[in-house]
Amino acid sequence: MKHLLLLFTVCVLCSCKKNSDQKLTSQNWRISSSTISPAITIGSKTSSNYLELMGPSSCEATWELSFAADGTFTQGSNGALCDLYYDPSSKPVGWSRNNDRIVLSSSPDFAYILSGNTLTSTSYITTAGTTYTLVRVYKAK
């Protein structure tokens, strides 16, 4: 009976990771919010809503992530001049998962955090002596 219970537990644990990875890989992830703190001034506008500051057609506002089942990661945007981000000669970027952390091979110290149908990334930008925290939230679509 103990062996049967152990086998059942192992099967359940293995199936959870597979289902979680299927959830990650079965859909694209579109940016839904981008918040910068402290608020930043761009042009004549000051806001902590980075998407609003960049505009609805910007690369930032149309950013999308994709995690393939074969372990490759792609990202892109269809805003004006966004193709300048893409280097066709670059090597494919891989991704791996450790619980709720999604790590890219190109940035092993950076992780997306997966919670339900939301991916969150946090980055830090220092300019003119001020450090800004940029939190991007992506939703499965």
Short mmCIF file of N, CA and C in Angstrom, two decimals:
data_model
loop_
_atom_site.label_atom_id
_atom_site.label_comp_id
_atom_site.label_asym_id
_atom_site.label_seq_id
_atom_site.Cartn_x
_atom_site.Cartn_y
_atom_site.Cartn_z
N MET A 1 0.82 -1.19 0.00
CA MET A 1 0.00 0.00 0.00
C MET A 1 0.87 1.26 0.00
N LYS A 2 1.97 1.23 0.78
CA LYS A 2 2.86 2.39 0.83
C LYS A 2 3.48 2.65 -0.53
N HIS A 3 3.83 1.59 -1.25
CA HIS A 3 4.43 1.74 -2.57
C HIS A 3 3.44 2.36 -3.55
N LEU A 4 2.19 1.96 -3.44
CA LEU A 4 1.15 2.51 -4.30
C LEU A 4 0.95 3.99 -4.03
N LEU A 5 0.96 4.38 -2.76
CA LEU A 5 0.82 5.78 -2.38
C LEU A 5 2.01 6.59 -2.88
N LEU A 6 3.21 6.05 -2.76
CA LEU A 6 4.41 6.73 -3.24
C LEU A 6 4.35 6.91 -4.76
N LEU A 7 3.96 5.88 -5.48
CA LEU A 7 3.83 5.96 -6.93
C LEU A 7 2.80 7.01 -7.33
N PHE A 8 1.68 7.04 -6.65
CA PHE A 8 0.64 8.04 -6.92
C PHE A 8 1.17 9.45 -6.70
N THR A 9 1.89 9.66 -5.60
CA THR A 9 2.45 10.99 -5.28
C THR A 9 3.43 11.44 -6.36
N VAL A 10 4.31 10.55 -6.80
CA VAL A 10 5.28 10.89 -7.84
C VAL A 10 4.55 11.25 -9.13
N CYS A 11 3.54 10.49 -9.50
CA CYS A 11 2.78 10.78 -10.72
C CYS A 11 2.11 12.14 -10.65
N VAL A 12 1.53 12.46 -9.52
CA VAL A 12 0.86 13.76 -9.35
C VAL A 12 1.87 14.89 -9.47
N LEU A 13 3.01 14.76 -8.82
CA LEU A 13 4.02 15.82 -8.87
C LEU A 13 4.55 16.01 -10.28
N CYS A 14 4.78 14.94 -11.01
CA CYS A 14 5.27 15.05 -12.38
C CYS A 14 4.22 15.68 -13.29
N SER A 15 2.98 15.32 -13.10
CA SER A 15 1.93 15.87 -13.96
C SER A 15 1.70 17.35 -13.69
N CYS A 16 1.94 17.82 -12.48
CA CYS A 16 1.76 19.24 -12.17
C CYS A 16 2.73 20.09 -12.96
N LYS A 17 4.00 19.69 -13.03
CA LYS A 17 4.98 20.47 -13.77
C LYS A 17 4.62 20.48 -15.25
N LYS A 18 4.24 19.34 -15.80
CA LYS A 18 3.89 19.27 -17.20
C LYS A 18 2.71 20.19 -17.49
N ASN A 19 1.67 20.13 -16.67
CA ASN A 19 0.52 21.00 -16.89
C ASN A 19 0.90 22.46 -16.76
N SER A 20 1.76 22.79 -15.81
CA SER A 20 2.20 24.17 -15.65
C SER A 20 2.98 24.64 -16.86
N ASP A 21 3.89 23.79 -17.37
CA ASP A 21 4.65 24.15 -18.56
C ASP A 21 3.75 24.26 -19.77
N GLN A 22 2.74 23.38 -19.88
CA GLN A 22 1.79 23.48 -20.98
C GLN A 22 1.07 24.81 -20.93
N LYS A 23 0.71 25.25 -19.74
CA LYS A 23 0.03 26.53 -19.60
C LYS A 23 0.93 27.66 -20.08
N LEU A 24 2.21 27.58 -19.75
CA LEU A 24 3.16 28.60 -20.16
C LEU A 24 3.39 28.59 -21.67
N THR A 25 3.47 27.40 -22.26
CA THR A 25 3.83 27.29 -23.67
C THR A 25 2.64 27.30 -24.62
N SER A 26 1.44 27.14 -24.13
CA SER A 26 0.29 27.02 -25.03
C SER A 26 -0.31 28.36 -25.44
N GLN A 27 0.26 29.44 -24.95
CA GLN A 27 -0.29 30.75 -25.30
C GLN A 27 0.82 31.80 -25.31
N ASN A 28 0.57 32.90 -25.97
CA ASN A 28 1.49 34.03 -25.93
C ASN A 28 1.14 34.91 -24.75
N TRP A 29 2.08 35.72 -24.33
CA TRP A 29 1.93 36.57 -23.16
C TRP A 29 2.07 38.01 -23.60
N ARG A 30 1.01 38.76 -23.49
CA ARG A 30 0.96 40.16 -23.94
C ARG A 30 1.07 41.10 -22.75
N ILE A 31 1.84 42.17 -22.90
CA ILE A 31 2.00 43.12 -21.80
C ILE A 31 0.64 43.74 -21.47
N SER A 32 0.34 43.82 -20.18
CA SER A 32 -0.93 44.44 -19.77
C SER A 32 -0.70 45.69 -18.93
N SER A 33 0.46 45.76 -18.26
CA SER A 33 0.78 46.99 -17.53
C SER A 33 2.29 47.10 -17.37
N SER A 34 2.73 48.33 -17.23
CA SER A 34 4.14 48.62 -17.03
C SER A 34 4.20 49.83 -16.11
N THR A 35 4.65 49.60 -14.89
CA THR A 35 4.64 50.65 -13.87
C THR A 35 6.07 51.01 -13.48
N ILE A 36 6.37 52.30 -13.48
CA ILE A 36 7.70 52.77 -13.10
C ILE A 36 7.61 53.59 -11.83
N SER A 37 8.57 53.33 -10.93
CA SER A 37 8.56 54.03 -9.64
C SER A 37 9.99 54.44 -9.29
N PRO A 38 10.22 55.68 -8.92
CA PRO A 38 9.25 56.77 -8.83
C PRO A 38 8.76 57.18 -10.22
N ALA A 39 7.70 57.98 -10.23
CA ALA A 39 7.15 58.47 -11.49
C ALA A 39 8.25 59.16 -12.28
N ILE A 40 8.15 59.08 -13.60
CA ILE A 40 9.17 59.65 -14.48
C ILE A 40 8.54 60.67 -15.41
N THR A 41 9.32 61.65 -15.81
CA THR A 41 8.84 62.67 -16.75
C THR A 41 9.41 62.37 -18.13
N ILE A 42 8.54 62.25 -19.10
CA ILE A 42 8.93 62.09 -20.50
C ILE A 42 8.19 63.17 -21.27
N GLY A 43 8.95 64.02 -21.94
CA GLY A 43 8.34 65.19 -22.58
C GLY A 43 7.82 66.10 -21.49
N SER A 44 6.55 66.42 -21.55
CA SER A 44 5.95 67.29 -20.53
C SER A 44 5.04 66.52 -19.58
N LYS A 45 5.06 65.18 -19.69
CA LYS A 45 4.15 64.36 -18.91
C LYS A 45 4.90 63.56 -17.84
N THR A 46 4.39 63.59 -16.62
CA THR A 46 4.95 62.81 -15.52
C THR A 46 3.93 61.77 -15.09
N SER A 47 4.38 60.51 -15.01
CA SER A 47 3.46 59.44 -14.64
C SER A 47 4.25 58.22 -14.17
N SER A 48 3.59 57.34 -13.44
CA SER A 48 4.18 56.05 -13.10
C SER A 48 3.66 54.96 -14.04
N ASN A 49 2.69 55.33 -14.92
CA ASN A 49 2.17 54.40 -15.91
C ASN A 49 3.05 54.50 -17.16
N TYR A 50 4.02 53.60 -17.24
CA TYR A 50 5.01 53.66 -18.32
C TYR A 50 4.37 53.41 -19.69
N LEU A 51 3.36 52.55 -19.76
CA LEU A 51 2.68 52.32 -21.04
C LEU A 51 2.01 53.58 -21.54
N GLU A 52 1.39 54.32 -20.64
CA GLU A 52 0.74 55.58 -21.01
C GLU A 52 1.77 56.59 -21.52
N LEU A 53 2.90 56.67 -20.85
CA LEU A 53 3.95 57.60 -21.27
C LEU A 53 4.51 57.24 -22.65
N MET A 54 4.63 55.96 -22.93
CA MET A 54 5.19 55.50 -24.20
C MET A 54 4.19 55.60 -25.35
N GLY A 55 2.91 55.51 -25.05
CA GLY A 55 1.88 55.60 -26.08
C GLY A 55 1.37 54.24 -26.51
N PRO A 56 0.13 54.18 -27.00
CA PRO A 56 -0.52 52.90 -27.32
C PRO A 56 0.09 52.16 -28.51
N SER A 57 0.83 52.84 -29.37
CA SER A 57 1.43 52.18 -30.53
C SER A 57 2.92 51.92 -30.34
N SER A 58 3.43 52.18 -29.16
CA SER A 58 4.86 52.02 -28.91
C SER A 58 5.26 50.55 -28.82
N CYS A 59 6.55 50.31 -28.92
CA CYS A 59 7.07 48.95 -28.74
C CYS A 59 6.70 48.43 -27.36
N GLU A 60 6.82 49.26 -26.35
CA GLU A 60 6.51 48.87 -24.97
C GLU A 60 5.06 48.39 -24.84
N ALA A 61 4.14 49.10 -25.49
CA ALA A 61 2.70 48.81 -25.34
C ALA A 61 2.24 47.59 -26.14
N THR A 62 3.06 47.11 -27.06
CA THR A 62 2.65 45.97 -27.89
C THR A 62 3.57 44.76 -27.69
N TRP A 63 4.33 44.77 -26.61
CA TRP A 63 5.30 43.71 -26.33
C TRP A 63 4.61 42.38 -26.08
N GLU A 64 5.17 41.30 -26.63
CA GLU A 64 4.60 39.97 -26.46
C GLU A 64 5.73 38.95 -26.28
N LEU A 65 5.50 38.00 -25.40
CA LEU A 65 6.48 36.95 -25.10
C LEU A 65 5.91 35.60 -25.53
N SER A 66 6.81 34.69 -25.92
CA SER A 66 6.39 33.35 -26.28
C SER A 66 7.42 32.34 -25.78
N PHE A 67 6.94 31.33 -25.08
CA PHE A 67 7.77 30.26 -24.55
C PHE A 67 7.39 28.98 -25.28
N ALA A 68 8.30 28.43 -26.09
CA ALA A 68 8.00 27.23 -26.87
C ALA A 68 8.27 25.97 -26.04
N ALA A 69 7.54 24.91 -26.37
CA ALA A 69 7.70 23.64 -25.66
C ALA A 69 9.10 23.06 -25.82
N ASP A 70 9.81 23.43 -26.90
CA ASP A 70 11.17 22.93 -27.11
C ASP A 70 12.22 23.70 -26.31
N GLY A 71 11.77 24.64 -25.46
CA GLY A 71 12.69 25.37 -24.59
C GLY A 71 13.23 26.66 -25.17
N THR A 72 12.68 27.12 -26.31
CA THR A 72 13.14 28.39 -26.87
C THR A 72 12.17 29.51 -26.50
N PHE A 73 12.72 30.69 -26.42
CA PHE A 73 11.98 31.89 -26.02
C PHE A 73 12.09 32.92 -27.13
N THR A 74 10.97 33.58 -27.43
CA THR A 74 10.99 34.70 -28.37
C THR A 74 10.17 35.84 -27.78
N GLN A 75 10.52 37.03 -28.21
CA GLN A 75 9.77 38.21 -27.80
C GLN A 75 9.70 39.14 -28.99
N GLY A 76 8.68 39.96 -29.03
CA GLY A 76 8.55 40.88 -30.13
C GLY A 76 7.48 41.91 -29.87
N SER A 77 7.42 42.84 -30.80
CA SER A 77 6.48 43.94 -30.69
C SER A 77 6.18 44.41 -32.10
N ASN A 78 5.00 44.98 -32.30
CA ASN A 78 4.67 45.46 -33.64
C ASN A 78 4.52 46.98 -33.69
N GLY A 79 5.09 47.67 -32.72
CA GLY A 79 5.07 49.13 -32.73
C GLY A 79 6.05 49.69 -33.76
N ALA A 80 5.99 50.99 -33.97
CA ALA A 80 6.87 51.65 -34.94
C ALA A 80 8.33 51.41 -34.57
N LEU A 81 9.11 51.01 -35.55
CA LEU A 81 10.55 50.78 -35.41
C LEU A 81 10.93 49.66 -34.46
N CYS A 82 9.98 48.83 -34.06
CA CYS A 82 10.28 47.78 -33.09
C CYS A 82 11.17 46.68 -33.67
N ASP A 83 11.20 46.55 -34.98
CA ASP A 83 12.05 45.54 -35.59
C ASP A 83 13.53 45.83 -35.37
N LEU A 84 13.87 47.02 -34.91
CA LEU A 84 15.27 47.33 -34.61
C LEU A 84 15.78 46.53 -33.42
N TYR A 85 14.88 46.00 -32.59
CA TYR A 85 15.28 45.18 -31.45
C TYR A 85 15.76 43.80 -31.88
N TYR A 86 15.32 43.34 -33.02
CA TYR A 86 15.57 41.97 -33.46
C TYR A 86 16.86 41.89 -34.27
N ASP A 87 17.72 40.98 -33.90
CA ASP A 87 18.95 40.71 -34.63
C ASP A 87 18.83 39.31 -35.22
N PRO A 88 18.61 39.20 -36.54
CA PRO A 88 18.39 37.88 -37.15
C PRO A 88 19.59 36.94 -37.02
N SER A 89 20.78 37.47 -36.75
CA SER A 89 21.96 36.61 -36.62
C SER A 89 22.18 36.13 -35.18
N SER A 90 21.32 36.55 -34.27
CA SER A 90 21.50 36.16 -32.87
C SER A 90 21.10 34.70 -32.65
N LYS A 91 21.72 34.09 -31.65
CA LYS A 91 21.41 32.71 -31.29
C LYS A 91 20.05 32.66 -30.61
N PRO A 92 19.34 31.54 -30.74
CA PRO A 92 18.06 31.41 -30.03
C PRO A 92 18.27 31.50 -28.51
N VAL A 93 17.31 32.07 -27.85
CA VAL A 93 17.35 32.18 -26.39
C VAL A 93 16.53 31.03 -25.81
N GLY A 94 17.07 30.37 -24.82
CA GLY A 94 16.37 29.28 -24.16
C GLY A 94 15.72 29.76 -22.87
N TRP A 95 14.81 28.96 -22.36
CA TRP A 95 14.18 29.26 -21.08
C TRP A 95 14.13 27.99 -20.25
N SER A 96 14.11 28.18 -18.94
CA SER A 96 13.94 27.06 -18.03
C SER A 96 13.05 27.52 -16.88
N ARG A 97 12.55 26.54 -16.17
CA ARG A 97 11.61 26.85 -15.11
C ARG A 97 12.06 26.24 -13.79
N ASN A 98 11.98 27.04 -12.74
CA ASN A 98 12.25 26.57 -11.38
C ASN A 98 11.10 27.06 -10.52
N ASN A 99 10.13 26.18 -10.29
CA ASN A 99 8.89 26.53 -9.58
C ASN A 99 8.18 27.65 -10.32
N ASP A 100 8.02 28.82 -9.71
CA ASP A 100 7.31 29.91 -10.37
C ASP A 100 8.25 30.86 -11.12
N ARG A 101 9.54 30.56 -11.14
CA ARG A 101 10.54 31.43 -11.79
C ARG A 101 10.85 30.91 -13.19
N ILE A 102 10.71 31.78 -14.18
CA ILE A 102 11.05 31.47 -15.56
C ILE A 102 12.32 32.24 -15.88
N VAL A 103 13.40 31.52 -16.19
CA VAL A 103 14.71 32.14 -16.39
C VAL A 103 15.13 31.96 -17.84
N LEU A 104 15.65 33.03 -18.44
CA LEU A 104 16.14 33.00 -19.82
C LEU A 104 17.64 32.72 -19.82
N SER A 105 18.10 31.94 -20.81
CA SER A 105 19.52 31.61 -20.88
C SER A 105 20.37 32.85 -21.11
N SER A 106 19.81 33.87 -21.73
CA SER A 106 20.57 35.10 -22.01
C SER A 106 20.68 36.01 -20.80
N SER A 107 19.85 35.79 -19.78
CA SER A 107 19.85 36.64 -18.57
C SER A 107 19.60 35.77 -17.34
N PRO A 108 20.57 34.95 -16.94
CA PRO A 108 20.32 34.00 -15.85
C PRO A 108 20.02 34.63 -14.49
N ASP A 109 20.37 35.90 -14.31
CA ASP A 109 20.09 36.56 -13.03
C ASP A 109 18.73 37.23 -13.00
N PHE A 110 18.01 37.20 -14.11
CA PHE A 110 16.71 37.85 -14.25
C PHE A 110 15.66 36.76 -14.40
N ALA A 111 14.49 36.94 -13.78
CA ALA A 111 13.44 35.93 -13.90
C ALA A 111 12.08 36.59 -14.06
N TYR A 112 11.24 35.93 -14.85
CA TYR A 112 9.82 36.24 -14.88
C TYR A 112 9.19 35.39 -13.78
N ILE A 113 8.20 35.93 -13.11
CA ILE A 113 7.49 35.19 -12.07
C ILE A 113 6.11 34.83 -12.60
N LEU A 114 5.79 33.54 -12.61
CA LEU A 114 4.52 33.05 -13.11
C LEU A 114 3.57 32.83 -11.95
N SER A 115 2.38 33.43 -12.05
CA SER A 115 1.33 33.24 -11.05
C SER A 115 0.00 33.20 -11.78
N GLY A 116 -0.59 32.01 -11.88
CA GLY A 116 -1.85 31.88 -12.62
C GLY A 116 -1.65 32.23 -14.08
N ASN A 117 -2.44 33.19 -14.58
CA ASN A 117 -2.31 33.59 -15.98
C ASN A 117 -1.54 34.91 -16.11
N THR A 118 -0.64 35.17 -15.15
CA THR A 118 0.12 36.41 -15.13
C THR A 118 1.62 36.12 -15.00
N LEU A 119 2.41 36.80 -15.83
CA LEU A 119 3.87 36.78 -15.72
C LEU A 119 4.29 38.18 -15.30
N THR A 120 5.20 38.29 -14.36
CA THR A 120 5.66 39.59 -13.88
C THR A 120 7.18 39.65 -13.96
N SER A 121 7.70 40.79 -14.43
CA SER A 121 9.14 41.01 -14.42
C SER A 121 9.43 42.33 -13.72
N THR A 122 10.54 42.37 -13.01
CA THR A 122 10.97 43.59 -12.34
C THR A 122 12.39 43.89 -12.77
N SER A 123 12.62 45.11 -13.24
CA SER A 123 13.97 45.54 -13.62
C SER A 123 14.25 46.90 -13.02
N TYR A 124 15.52 47.23 -12.99
CA TYR A 124 15.96 48.49 -12.38
C TYR A 124 16.77 49.28 -13.39
N ILE A 125 16.47 50.56 -13.49
CA ILE A 125 17.13 51.46 -14.43
C ILE A 125 17.66 52.64 -13.64
N THR A 126 18.94 52.94 -13.79
CA THR A 126 19.51 54.11 -13.12
C THR A 126 19.90 55.13 -14.18
N THR A 127 19.38 56.33 -14.04
CA THR A 127 19.70 57.41 -14.95
C THR A 127 19.75 58.72 -14.16
N ALA A 128 20.74 59.52 -14.45
CA ALA A 128 20.92 60.82 -13.79
C ALA A 128 20.86 60.71 -12.27
N GLY A 129 21.44 59.62 -11.74
CA GLY A 129 21.50 59.45 -10.29
C GLY A 129 20.24 58.92 -9.63
N THR A 130 19.20 58.66 -10.40
CA THR A 130 17.95 58.13 -9.85
C THR A 130 17.77 56.69 -10.32
N THR A 131 17.44 55.80 -9.39
CA THR A 131 17.15 54.41 -9.75
C THR A 131 15.64 54.23 -9.81
N TYR A 132 15.19 53.74 -10.95
CA TYR A 132 13.77 53.50 -11.18
C TYR A 132 13.51 52.00 -11.15
N THR A 133 12.37 51.61 -10.60
CA THR A 133 11.91 50.22 -10.62
C THR A 133 10.81 50.12 -11.66
N LEU A 134 11.00 49.23 -12.63
CA LEU A 134 10.03 49.02 -13.70
C LEU A 134 9.44 47.63 -13.54
N VAL A 135 8.13 47.57 -13.28
CA VAL A 135 7.43 46.30 -13.12
C VAL A 135 6.50 46.12 -14.32
N ARG A 136 6.78 45.07 -15.09
CA ARG A 136 5.95 44.75 -16.26
C ARG A 136 5.11 43.52 -15.93
N VAL A 137 3.83 43.60 -16.28
CA VAL A 137 2.91 42.48 -16.07
C VAL A 137 2.40 42.04 -17.43
N TYR A 138 2.50 40.74 -17.69
CA TYR A 138 2.03 40.14 -18.94
C TYR A 138 0.88 39.21 -18.62
N LYS A 139 -0.11 39.17 -19.51
CA LYS A 139 -1.27 38.28 -19.34
C LYS A 139 -1.29 37.28 -20.49
N ALA A 140 -1.71 36.06 -20.19
CA ALA A 140 -1.86 35.05 -21.22
C ALA A 140 -2.99 35.46 -22.14
N LYS A 141 -2.78 35.27 -23.43
CA LYS A 141 -3.85 35.62 -24.37
C LYS A 141 -4.16 34.48 -25.31
#
